[in-house]
CSV table of C-alpha atoms in Angstrom, one decimal:
chain,number,residue,atom,x,y,z
A,14,VAL,CA,28.7,24.9,-34.9
A,15,ASP,CA,31.8,27.1,-35.3
A,16,LEU,CA,34.9,25.7,-33.6
A,17,PRO,CA,35.8,27.6,-30.4
A,18,GLY,CA,37.5,30.9,-31.2
A,19,PHE,CA,36.4,30.8,-34.8
A,20,GLY,CA,33.5,32.5,-36.6
A,21,ARG,CA,30.6,33.1,-34.2
A,22,SER,CA,32.2,31.1,-31.3
A,23,ARG,CA,34.0,34.0,-29.7
A,24,GLY,CA,35.6,34.3,-26.2
A,25,PHE,CA,38.1,31.4,-26.5
A,26,GLY,CA,41.8,31.4,-26.7
A,27,ALA,CA,44.0,28.6,-28.0
A,28,LEU,CA,42.7,25.2,-26.9
A,29,SER,CA,43.9,21.6,-26.9
A,30,LEU,CA,41.9,19.2,-29.1
A,31,ALA,CA,40.3,17.7,-26.0
A,32,ASP,CA,39.2,21.1,-24.7
A,33,MET,CA,37.9,22.1,-28.1
A,34,ALA,CA,35.8,18.9,-28.3
A,35,GLU,CA,34.4,19.5,-24.8
A,36,ALA,CA,33.4,23.1,-25.7
A,37,VAL,CA,31.7,22.0,-28.9
A,38,LEU,CA,29.8,19.3,-27.0
A,39,GLN,CA,28.2,22.1,-24.9
A,40,GLN,CA,26.4,23.3,-28.1
A,41,ALA,CA,25.3,19.9,-29.4
A,42,PRO,CA,22.1,17.9,-29.1
A,43,ASP,CA,22.2,14.7,-27.0
A,44,LYS,CA,22.8,12.5,-30.0
A,45,ALA,CA,23.7,13.5,-33.6
A,46,ILE,CA,25.5,12.6,-36.7
A,47,TRP,CA,28.8,14.4,-36.3
A,48,LEU,CA,30.4,16.0,-39.4
A,49,GLY,CA,33.7,17.8,-39.2
A,50,TRP,CA,35.6,19.6,-41.9
A,51,SER,CA,39.4,19.7,-41.9
A,52,LEU,CA,40.5,20.5,-38.3
A,53,GLY,CA,36.8,20.0,-37.4
A,54,GLY,CA,37.3,16.4,-38.5
A,55,LEU,CA,39.7,15.9,-35.6
A,56,VAL,CA,37.3,17.5,-33.2
A,57,ALA,CA,34.4,15.3,-34.3
A,58,SER,CA,36.7,12.3,-34.1
A,59,GLN,CA,37.8,13.2,-30.6
A,60,ILE,CA,34.1,13.4,-29.5
A,61,VAL,CA,33.6,9.9,-30.9
A,62,LEU,CA,36.5,8.7,-28.8
A,63,THR,CA,35.5,10.4,-25.5
A,64,HIS,CA,31.6,10.5,-25.8
A,65,PRO,CA,30.5,7.7,-28.2
A,66,GLU,CA,27.1,7.8,-26.6
A,67,ARG,CA,26.5,11.2,-28.2
A,68,VAL,CA,27.3,10.1,-31.7
A,69,GLN,CA,25.0,8.3,-34.3
A,70,ALA,CA,27.6,8.4,-37.1
A,71,LEU,CA,30.9,10.1,-37.9
A,72,VAL,CA,31.6,12.0,-41.1
A,73,THR,CA,35.0,13.6,-41.7
A,74,VAL,CA,35.5,15.9,-44.7
A,75,ALA,CA,38.9,16.7,-46.2
A,76,SER,CA,40.4,15.6,-42.9
A,77,SER,CA,43.2,13.4,-41.7
A,78,PRO,CA,43.7,11.7,-38.3
A,79,CYS,CA,47.3,12.9,-38.6
A,80,PHE,CA,47.7,16.1,-40.7
A,81,SER,CA,51.5,16.3,-40.2
A,82,ALA,CA,53.8,14.2,-42.4
A,83,ARG,CA,55.4,11.4,-40.4
A,84,ASP,CA,57.6,8.4,-41.4
A,85,GLU,CA,55.8,6.6,-44.1
A,86,TRP,CA,52.7,8.8,-43.7
A,87,PRO,CA,51.8,11.5,-46.2
A,88,GLY,CA,50.8,14.9,-44.8
A,89,ILE,CA,51.8,18.5,-44.5
A,90,LYS,CA,55.5,18.9,-43.8
A,91,PRO,CA,56.2,20.2,-40.3
A,92,ASP,CA,58.2,23.1,-41.6
A,93,VAL,CA,55.3,24.2,-43.8
A,94,LEU,CA,53.0,24.3,-40.7
A,95,ALA,CA,55.7,26.2,-38.8
A,96,GLY,CA,55.9,28.6,-41.7
A,97,PHE,CA,52.2,29.3,-41.6
A,98,GLN,CA,52.5,30.1,-37.8
A,99,GLN,CA,55.3,32.6,-38.5
A,100,GLN,CA,53.4,34.2,-41.4
A,101,LEU,CA,50.3,34.7,-39.3
A,102,SER,CA,52.4,36.8,-37.0
A,103,ASP,CA,54.0,38.7,-39.9
A,104,ASP,CA,51.0,39.4,-42.1
A,105,PHE,CA,47.8,38.0,-40.7
A,106,GLN,CA,45.3,39.1,-43.3
A,107,ARG,CA,47.4,38.1,-46.3
A,108,THR,CA,48.2,34.7,-44.8
A,109,VAL,CA,44.6,33.9,-44.1
A,110,GLU,CA,43.6,34.8,-47.7
A,111,ARG,CA,46.5,32.6,-49.1
A,112,PHE,CA,45.3,29.7,-46.9
A,113,LEU,CA,41.8,30.1,-48.2
A,114,ALA,CA,43.0,30.1,-51.8
A,115,LEU,CA,45.0,27.0,-51.2
A,116,GLN,CA,41.8,25.1,-50.2
A,117,THR,CA,40.3,25.4,-53.7
A,118,MET,CA,43.4,25.3,-55.8
A,119,GLY,CA,43.3,23.0,-58.9
A,120,THR,CA,39.5,22.6,-59.2
A,121,GLU,CA,37.7,23.6,-62.4
A,122,THR,CA,35.9,26.3,-60.6
A,123,ALA,CA,38.8,27.4,-58.3
A,124,ARG,CA,38.3,31.1,-58.6
A,125,GLN,CA,34.6,30.9,-58.1
A,126,ASP,CA,35.0,28.5,-55.2
A,127,ALA,CA,37.7,30.6,-53.6
A,128,ARG,CA,35.4,33.7,-53.8
A,129,ALA,CA,32.6,31.8,-52.2
A,130,LEU,CA,34.8,30.4,-49.4
A,131,LYS,CA,36.4,33.8,-48.8
A,132,LYS,CA,33.0,35.6,-48.7
A,133,THR,CA,31.7,33.1,-46.1
A,134,VAL,CA,34.8,33.2,-43.9
A,135,LEU,CA,35.5,36.9,-44.1
A,136,ALA,CA,31.8,37.8,-43.4
A,137,LEU,CA,32.4,36.6,-39.8
A,138,PRO,CA,34.8,38.0,-37.2
A,139,MET,CA,38.4,36.9,-37.8
A,140,PRO,CA,39.9,34.6,-35.1
A,141,GLU,CA,42.7,35.8,-33.0
A,142,VAL,CA,46.2,34.9,-34.1
A,143,ASP,CA,46.7,32.7,-31.0
A,144,VAL,CA,43.6,30.8,-31.8
A,145,LEU,CA,44.8,30.1,-35.4
A,146,ASN,CA,48.2,29.2,-34.0
A,147,GLY,CA,46.6,26.8,-31.5
A,148,GLY,CA,44.7,25.1,-34.4
A,149,LEU,CA,48.0,24.8,-36.3
A,150,GLU,CA,49.6,23.2,-33.2
A,151,ILE,CA,46.8,20.6,-33.2
A,152,LEU,CA,47.5,19.8,-36.8
A,153,LYS,CA,51.2,19.5,-36.1
A,154,THR,CA,50.9,17.2,-33.1
A,155,VAL,CA,47.7,15.2,-33.0
A,156,ASP,CA,47.7,11.6,-34.3
A,157,LEU,CA,44.4,9.7,-34.0
A,158,ARG,CA,45.2,6.8,-36.4
A,159,GLN,CA,45.4,4.1,-33.8
A,160,PRO,CA,42.6,5.3,-31.5
A,161,LEU,CA,40.0,5.4,-34.3
A,162,GLN,CA,40.7,1.8,-35.2
A,163,ASN,CA,38.2,0.9,-32.4
A,164,VAL,CA,35.3,3.0,-33.7
A,165,SER,CA,32.4,0.7,-34.6
A,166,MET,CA,29.6,3.2,-35.5
A,167,PRO,CA,29.0,4.3,-39.1
A,168,PHE,CA,32.0,6.2,-40.3
A,169,LEU,CA,32.2,8.0,-43.6
A,170,ARG,CA,35.3,9.8,-44.9
A,171,LEU,CA,35.1,12.3,-47.7
A,172,TYR,CA,38.1,13.6,-49.7
A,173,GLY,CA,39.0,15.8,-52.6
A,174,TYR,CA,41.3,14.2,-55.2
A,175,LEU,CA,43.1,17.6,-55.7
A,176,ASP,CA,43.4,18.4,-52.0
A,177,GLY,CA,46.7,20.0,-51.3
A,178,LEU,CA,46.4,19.7,-47.5
A,179,VAL,CA,45.2,16.1,-47.1
A,180,PRO,CA,47.0,13.9,-49.7
A,181,ARG,CA,44.8,11.3,-51.4
A,182,LYS,CA,47.5,8.8,-50.6
A,183,VAL,CA,46.1,8.6,-47.1
A,184,VAL,CA,42.8,7.2,-48.4
A,185,PRO,CA,43.8,3.6,-49.2
A,186,MET,CA,46.1,3.6,-46.1
A,187,LEU,CA,43.1,4.4,-43.9
A,188,ASP,CA,40.8,2.0,-45.8
A,189,LYS,CA,43.2,-0.7,-44.6
A,190,LEU,CA,43.7,0.7,-41.1
A,191,TRP,CA,39.9,1.3,-40.6
A,192,PRO,CA,38.1,-1.4,-42.6
A,193,HIS,CA,34.9,-0.6,-40.8
A,194,SER,CA,34.8,2.9,-42.3
A,195,GLU,CA,33.8,4.0,-45.8
A,196,SER,CA,35.7,6.4,-48.0
A,197,TYR,CA,34.7,8.5,-51.1
A,198,ILE,CA,36.9,10.8,-53.2
A,199,PHE,CA,35.5,13.7,-55.2
A,200,ALA,CA,37.4,13.4,-58.4
A,201,LYS,CA,37.6,17.1,-59.2
A,202,ALA,CA,37.4,18.6,-55.7
A,203,ALA,CA,40.2,20.1,-53.5
A,204,HIS,CA,39.9,20.8,-49.8
A,205,ALA,CA,36.3,22.1,-49.8
A,206,PRO,CA,34.1,19.6,-51.7
A,207,PHE,CA,30.9,20.9,-50.2
A,208,ILE,CA,31.6,24.2,-52.1
A,209,SER,CA,32.7,22.8,-55.4
A,210,HIS,CA,30.4,19.8,-55.5
A,211,PRO,CA,27.4,20.7,-53.2
A,212,VAL,CA,24.8,18.4,-54.8
A,213,GLU,CA,27.0,15.3,-54.9
A,214,PHE,CA,28.1,16.1,-51.3
A,215,CYS,CA,24.5,16.4,-50.0
A,216,HIS,CA,23.5,13.1,-51.8
A,217,LEU,CA,26.2,11.3,-49.8
A,218,LEU,CA,25.0,12.7,-46.5
A,219,VAL,CA,21.3,12.0,-47.2
A,220,ALA,CA,22.3,8.4,-48.1
A,221,LEU,CA,24.1,8.0,-44.8
A,222,LYS,CA,21.2,9.5,-42.8
A,223,GLN,CA,18.9,7.0,-44.4
A,224,ARG,CA,21.1,4.2,-43.2
A,225,VAL,CA,21.4,5.3,-39.6
């Protein structure tokens, strides 16, 4: 399911995280394993918090409950996020392409992965600038670290060791904060492990499905 305003989910403007989650729920089966990548991880997490009866298990991929750096919390510096918002207004296409390249940077197959990601993303209608800015605003402001402490269902968190957007330092911190969850780090992946390590990625999901 494409997030509201992105890809094939047209007809939406900038939304709050809560409104985005409600819109996605309208397209979902009554109960499912929810997997969210990056910003989508926040959306899936929000659905777990507000509609747990709709969720068999939660999987977050290259996602953080708090993307923005805070006191004693690693993340994206607020001025970097603000810079992206300004750059979207100044040079939309180039900024999107730079952001896509950042998601595979550092991997052994970075160029190949970046081409695959770019081909997939640019094959679909581009989101409006206000939709992208709304997504960046969610990344700047949302913090679900404490609310997700109470999640009791199966919860798998997947990360890339080389991720430049979700620092690997958050992994042991969340292991401690959410002892009920499981984490796995792809040693040579960045922000898109499903592109750089598809077989390993799918094995983990199949194993989770067999448990639930």
